[in-house]
Amino acid sequence: MGISKSEEFSVKDNRVSKVAKALSHPARVAILRLLHSKKTCVCGFIVDELPLSQSTVSQHLKELKASGLIKGEIEGPRTCYCIDEKDWEAAKNYLNDFFEAKSENTKGCC
Amino acid sequence: MGISKSEEFSVKDNRVSKVAKALSHPARVAILRLLHSKKTCVCGFIVDELPLSQSTVSQHLKELKASGLIKGEIEGPRTCYCIDEKDWEAAKNYLNDFFEAKSENTKGCC
DNA sequence: GATATTTATCGTAATATTGCGATAATATTT
DNA sequence: AAATATTATCGCAATATTACGATAAATATC
């Protein structure tokens, strides 16, 4: 069907998958790396750094904004995109918790 | 086009996005949580735990195997799926490095 | 106010993902 | 060998994603 039954999974699993989805394309990873390294900020410069058209970059920025990882502020004719530090930390923790989660009871196999 | 220009991005960014893609669906997160918590192992039990059909779960398992995060060993009529601990650690580190990456030179804005 | 600059959005096309039922493939049990 | 159990794969349909050019929208500059 193509529609994902996300309602049927736990809040925790949805949180992890939502963050992961934002990071699931190399362009978005690259954008976040640029923004987080504080090398740039303005959309136009991001476009210069990536092998994608302006409209495509703009679309990725929109998705990242929707995921909550970045904010965009209009500054004159430009838009300044920045990491939302709180959400960045939260995302980091969601993934970290996921990877750290262990259990006492071990199953026999493996 | 729907085709992603991943070749044009860095190895690092592709590594992160590949792991993230594996985690980008709550069902796969749930499966990995089950396997990593060592509560189960066999495909059939995973099917019982998820609100998805057997064929759909099998497909998610295939994707996770392709991502390298899990291994599957045939045991009689069953298949025993397990976390690949080395790749699990590697994936964790890729994401952690990504989230930790900082820079000295700060830009003016934000 | 006309022009240039910058970014967002629209429309479109190609491909990918998600999901399921049906069926095949494999191994065990009777 | 027939029946059963378990998992993988195929075929299909619905939806999502990725990408780009064209164009609109907003602001700055001349």
Short mmCIF file of C-alpha atoms (C1' of nucleotides) in Angstrom, two decimals:
data_model
loop_
_atom_site.label_atom_id
_atom_site.label_comp_id
_atom_site.label_asym_id
_atom_site.label_seq_id
_atom_site.Cartn_x
_atom_site.Cartn_y
_atom_site.Cartn_z
CA MET A 1 0.00 0.00 0.00
CA GLY A 2 2.88 2.37 0.55
CA ILE A 3 1.22 3.83 3.62
CA SER A 4 3.06 3.01 6.80
CA LYS A 5 1.12 1.79 9.82
CA SER A 6 3.06 3.98 12.21
CA GLU A 7 0.11 4.48 14.59
CA GLU A 8 0.36 0.85 15.52
CA PHE A 9 3.87 1.10 16.87
CA SER A 10 5.10 2.55 20.15
CA VAL A 11 5.80 6.23 20.66
CA LYS A 12 9.42 5.35 21.33
CA ASP A 13 9.87 3.47 18.09
CA ASN A 14 8.14 6.22 16.16
CA ARG A 15 10.40 8.84 17.68
CA VAL A 16 13.49 6.94 16.61
CA SER A 17 12.19 6.26 13.14
CA LYS A 18 11.17 9.87 12.66
CA VAL A 19 14.64 11.14 13.45
CA ALA A 20 16.17 8.41 11.33
CA LYS A 21 13.94 9.32 8.43
CA ALA A 22 15.21 12.90 8.54
CA LEU A 23 18.76 11.50 8.30
CA SER A 24 17.95 8.90 5.68
CA HIS A 25 19.18 10.91 2.71
CA PRO A 26 22.84 11.93 2.28
CA ALA A 27 21.82 15.42 1.19
CA ARG A 28 20.03 16.02 4.46
CA VAL A 29 22.95 14.62 6.42
CA ALA A 30 25.25 16.96 4.51
CA ILE A 31 22.98 19.92 5.17
CA LEU A 32 22.83 19.17 8.87
CA ARG A 33 26.59 18.74 8.99
CA LEU A 34 27.04 22.13 7.33
CA LEU A 35 24.62 23.82 9.68
CA HIS A 36 25.94 22.12 12.78
CA SER A 37 29.55 22.88 11.95
CA LYS A 38 28.41 26.48 11.70
CA LYS A 39 30.14 26.91 8.40
CA THR A 40 27.09 28.38 6.86
CA CYS A 41 23.50 29.19 7.35
CA VAL A 42 21.99 30.75 4.27
CA CYS A 43 20.13 28.52 1.81
CA GLY A 44 22.07 29.83 -1.18
CA PHE A 45 25.38 28.73 0.25
CA ILE A 46 24.04 25.29 1.00
CA VAL A 47 22.96 25.05 -2.62
CA ASP A 48 26.52 25.91 -3.69
CA GLU A 49 27.87 23.11 -1.51
CA LEU A 50 25.58 20.39 -2.80
CA PRO A 51 25.23 18.72 -6.19
CA LEU A 52 21.52 19.46 -6.29
CA SER A 53 19.32 22.16 -7.72
CA GLN A 54 18.03 25.03 -5.66
CA SER A 55 14.49 23.70 -5.63
CA THR A 56 15.60 20.28 -4.45
CA VAL A 57 17.71 21.72 -1.66
CA SER A 58 14.81 23.90 -0.62
CA GLN A 59 12.64 20.82 -0.42
CA HIS A 60 15.15 18.97 1.78
CA LEU A 61 15.34 22.03 4.03
CA LYS A 62 11.57 21.97 4.31
CA GLU A 63 11.64 18.33 5.38
CA LEU A 64 14.32 19.00 7.95
CA LYS A 65 12.27 21.87 9.30
CA ALA A 66 9.24 19.60 9.49
CA SER A 67 11.28 17.04 11.41
CA GLY A 68 12.08 19.74 13.95
CA LEU A 69 15.84 19.45 13.67
CA ILE A 70 16.30 22.89 12.14
CA LYS A 71 14.65 26.27 12.23
CA GLY A 72 14.51 28.84 9.44
CA GLU A 73 14.41 32.57 9.94
CA ILE A 74 13.80 35.00 7.14
CA GLU A 75 16.47 37.67 6.99
CA GLY A 76 15.72 40.13 4.29
CA PRO A 77 15.66 38.31 0.99
CA ARG A 78 17.48 35.33 2.47
CA THR A 79 16.52 32.62 4.90
CA CYS A 80 18.90 31.68 7.66
CA TYR A 81 18.67 28.04 8.67
CA CYS A 82 19.99 26.88 12.00
CA ILE A 83 20.12 23.71 14.03
CA ASP A 84 17.55 23.63 16.77
CA GLU A 85 19.97 22.72 19.54
CA LYS A 86 17.35 21.38 21.91
CA ASP A 87 15.79 19.12 19.31
CA TRP A 88 19.25 18.15 18.11
CA GLU A 89 20.12 16.94 21.60
CA ALA A 90 16.79 15.19 21.93
CA ALA A 91 17.30 13.39 18.62
CA LYS A 92 20.80 12.37 19.66
CA ASN A 93 19.45 10.97 22.90
CA TYR A 94 16.63 9.06 21.22
CA LEU A 95 19.10 7.29 18.99
CA ASN A 96 21.60 6.78 21.75
CA ASP A 97 19.01 5.26 24.04
CA PHE A 98 17.97 2.98 21.24
CA PHE A 99 21.47 1.75 20.62
CA GLU A 100 22.28 1.38 24.30
CA ALA A 101 19.13 -0.50 25.28
CA LYS A 102 20.12 -3.88 26.67
CA SER A 103 18.42 -6.68 28.52
CA GLU A 104 19.14 -9.12 31.32
CA ASN A 105 17.42 -12.20 29.99
CA THR A 106 19.42 -13.63 27.17
CA LYS A 107 17.94 -16.07 24.76
CA GLY A 108 19.72 -19.29 24.05
CA CYS A 109 20.67 -18.84 20.44
CA CYS A 110 23.17 -16.53 18.72
CA MET B 1 13.10 11.26 -10.53
CA GLY B 2 12.97 9.35 -7.29
CA ILE B 3 16.54 8.22 -7.73
CA SER B 4 18.88 9.59 -5.13
CA LYS B 5 22.24 10.96 -6.19
CA SER B 6 24.08 9.29 -3.35
CA GLU B 7 27.31 8.81 -5.31
CA GLU B 8 27.78 12.55 -5.26
CA PHE B 9 27.93 12.78 -1.50
CA SER B 10 30.73 11.89 0.87
CA VAL B 11 31.33 8.38 2.15
CA LYS B 12 30.71 9.64 5.65
CA ASP B 13 27.35 11.14 4.82
CA ASN B 14 26.33 8.03 2.93
CA ARG B 15 27.26 5.84 5.86
CA VAL B 16 25.09 7.86 8.20
CA SER B 17 22.18 7.98 5.79
CA LYS B 18 22.35 4.26 5.14
CA VAL B 19 22.09 3.41 8.82
CA ALA B 20 19.37 6.00 9.25
CA LYS B 21 17.43 4.54 6.37
CA ALA B 22 17.44 1.15 8.04
CA LEU B 23 15.95 2.79 11.13
CA SER B 24 13.51 4.96 9.23
CA HIS B 25 10.51 2.71 9.73
CA PRO B 26 9.01 1.98 13.15
CA ALA B 27 8.62 -1.70 12.28
CA ARG B 28 12.34 -2.03 11.69
CA VAL B 29 13.10 -0.15 14.87
CA ALA B 30 10.77 -2.49 16.73
CA ILE B 31 12.39 -5.54 15.16
CA LEU B 32 15.87 -4.35 16.09
CA ARG B 33 14.71 -3.60 19.63
CA LEU B 34 13.33 -7.11 19.93
CA LEU B 35 16.48 -8.69 18.58
CA HIS B 36 18.82 -6.52 20.59
CA SER B 37 16.93 -7.07 23.82
CA LYS B 38 17.39 -10.75 23.10
CA LYS B 39 13.77 -11.46 23.78
CA THR B 40 13.45 -13.36 20.61
CA CYS B 41 15.15 -14.43 17.46
CA VAL B 42 12.88 -16.45 15.27
CA CYS B 43 10.95 -14.74 12.48
CA GLY B 44 7.64 -16.24 13.52
CA PHE B 45 7.80 -14.70 16.95
CA ILE B 46 8.61 -11.32 15.51
CA VAL B 47 5.54 -11.63 13.33
CA ASP B 48 3.46 -12.32 16.46
CA GLU B 49 4.82 -9.17 18.08
CA LEU B 50 4.10 -6.82 15.19
CA PRO B 51 0.86 -5.62 13.59
CA LEU B 52 2.04 -6.68 10.15
CA SER B 53 1.67 -9.71 7.96
CA GLN B 54 4.30 -12.42 7.72
CA SER B 55 5.34 -11.39 4.25
CA THR B 56 5.76 -7.75 5.25
CA VAL B 57 7.85 -8.65 8.29
CA SER B 58 9.97 -10.91 6.15
CA GLN B 59 10.59 -8.01 3.80
CA HIS B 60 11.66 -5.71 6.63
CA LEU B 61 14.00 -8.43 7.87
CA LYS B 62 15.47 -8.66 4.40
CA GLU B 63 16.13 -4.93 4.37
CA LEU B 64 17.74 -5.03 7.78
CA LYS B 65 19.93 -7.88 6.62
CA ALA B 66 20.89 -5.87 3.55
CA SER B 67 21.81 -2.92 5.76
CA GLY B 68 24.17 -5.21 7.62
CA LEU B 69 22.67 -4.63 11.05
CA ILE B 70 21.39 -8.18 11.41
CA LYS B 71 22.34 -11.66 10.31
CA GLY B 72 20.01 -14.56 9.61
CA GLU B 73 20.85 -18.18 10.11
CA ILE B 74 18.65 -20.99 8.94
CA GLU B 75 17.91 -23.42 11.74
CA GLY B 76 15.84 -26.26 10.51
CA PRO B 77 12.60 -24.90 9.14
CA ARG B 78 13.10 -21.61 10.99
CA THR B 79 15.43 -18.70 10.53
CA CYS B 80 17.17 -17.23 13.53
CA TYR B 81 17.85 -13.52 13.19
CA CYS B 82 20.44 -11.83 15.32
CA ILE B 83 22.02 -8.45 15.73
CA ASP B 84 25.43 -8.25 14.13
CA GLU B 85 27.17 -6.78 17.16
CA LYS B 86 30.12 -5.39 15.26
CA ASP B 87 27.98 -3.64 12.70
CA TRP B 88 25.65 -2.51 15.47
CA GLU B 89 28.54 -0.82 17.24
CA ALA B 90 29.77 0.67 13.98
CA ALA B 91 26.33 2.08 13.21
CA LYS B 92 26.09 3.52 16.70
CA ASN B 93 29.45 5.19 16.27
CA TYR B 94 28.60 6.62 12.85
CA LEU B 95 25.54 8.30 14.27
CA ASN B 96 27.29 9.38 17.41
CA ASP B 97 30.14 10.95 15.50
CA PHE B 98 27.65 12.73 13.36
CA PHE B 99 25.82 14.20 16.33
CA GLU B 100 29.00 15.10 18.17
CA ALA B 101 30.78 16.78 15.27
CA LYS B 102 31.50 20.36 16.24
CA SER B 103 33.55 23.19 14.79
CA GLU B 104 35.77 26.01 16.02
CA ASN B 105 34.78 28.73 13.62
CA THR B 106 31.35 29.97 14.46
CA LYS B 107 29.33 31.94 12.01
CA GLY B 108 27.81 35.20 13.08
CA CYS B 109 24.14 34.44 12.91
CA CYS B 110 21.83 32.21 14.97
"C1'" DG C 1 8.72 51.90 -9.86
"C1'" DA C 2 11.72 48.82 -12.52
"C1'" DT C 3 15.32 45.40 -11.84
"C1'" DA C 4 17.91 42.06 -9.62
"C1'" DT C 5 18.47 38.62 -5.89
"C1'" DT C 6 17.01 35.05 -3.11
"C1'" DT C 7 13.97 31.46 -1.64
"C1'" DA C 8 9.50 28.85 -1.80
"C1'" DT C 9 6.15 26.50 -4.26
"C1'" DC C 10 3.92 24.12 -8.18
"C1'" DG C 11 3.69 20.73 -11.60
"C1'" DT C 12 5.54 16.76 -13.43
"C1'" DA C 13 8.12 12.47 -14.05
"C1'" DA C 14 10.80 8.59 -12.45
"C1'" DT C 15 11.72 5.58 -8.94
"C1'" DA C 16 11.23 3.67 -4.15
"C1'" DT C 17 8.67 2.08 -0.25
"C1'" DT C 18 5.07 -0.23 2.16
"C1'" DG C 19 1.82 -3.77 2.50
"C1'" DC C 20 -0.65 -7.98 1.57
"C1'" DG C 21 -2.27 -12.38 -0.41
"C1'" DA C 22 -0.81 -16.21 -2.91
"C1'" DT C 23 2.53 -19.31 -3.69
"C1'" DA C 24 7.04 -21.41 -3.73
"C1'" DA C 25 10.80 -23.36 -1.14
"C1'" DT C 26 12.75 -25.74 2.70
"C1'" DA C 27 12.89 -28.77 6.43
"C1'" DT C 28 10.53 -31.52 9.89
"C1'" DT C 29 7.23 -34.92 11.34
"C1'" DT C 30 4.03 -38.55 10.74
"C1'" DA D 1 6.03 -40.19 0.60
"C1'" DA D 2 2.42 -37.24 2.50
"C1'" DA D 3 1.30 -33.77 5.58
"C1'" DT D 4 2.74 -29.94 8.36
"C1'" DA D 5 5.29 -25.86 9.72
"C1'" DT D 6 8.06 -22.03 8.73
"C1'" DT D 7 10.03 -18.55 5.92
"C1'" DA D 8 11.06 -16.34 1.35
"C1'" DT D 9 9.60 -14.59 -2.84
"C1'" DC D 10 6.38 -12.94 -6.47
"C1'" DG D 11 2.97 -9.96 -8.21
"C1'" DC D 12 0.31 -6.24 -7.51
"C1'" DA D 13 -1.62 -1.77 -5.80
"C1'" DA D 14 -1.30 2.47 -3.20
"C1'" DT D 15 1.43 5.94 -1.61
"C1'" DA D 16 5.93 8.38 -0.80
"C1'" DT D 17 10.30 10.19 -2.19
"C1'" DT D 18 13.56 12.44 -5.11
"C1'" DA D 19 14.61 15.63 -8.53
"C1'" DC D 20 14.19 19.42 -11.68
"C1'" DG D 21 12.49 23.40 -14.37
"C1'" DA D 22 9.36 27.04 -14.28
"C1'" DT D 23 7.30 30.36 -11.80
"C1'" DA D 24 5.74 32.97 -7.90
"C1'" DA D 25 6.76 35.70 -3.78
"C1'" DA D 26 9.45 38.71 -1.06
"C1'" DT D 27 12.91 42.00 -0.41
"C1'" DA D 28 16.67 44.89 -1.68
"C1'" DT D 29 18.87 48.01 -4.98
"C1'" DC D 30 19.12 51.13 -8.75
#
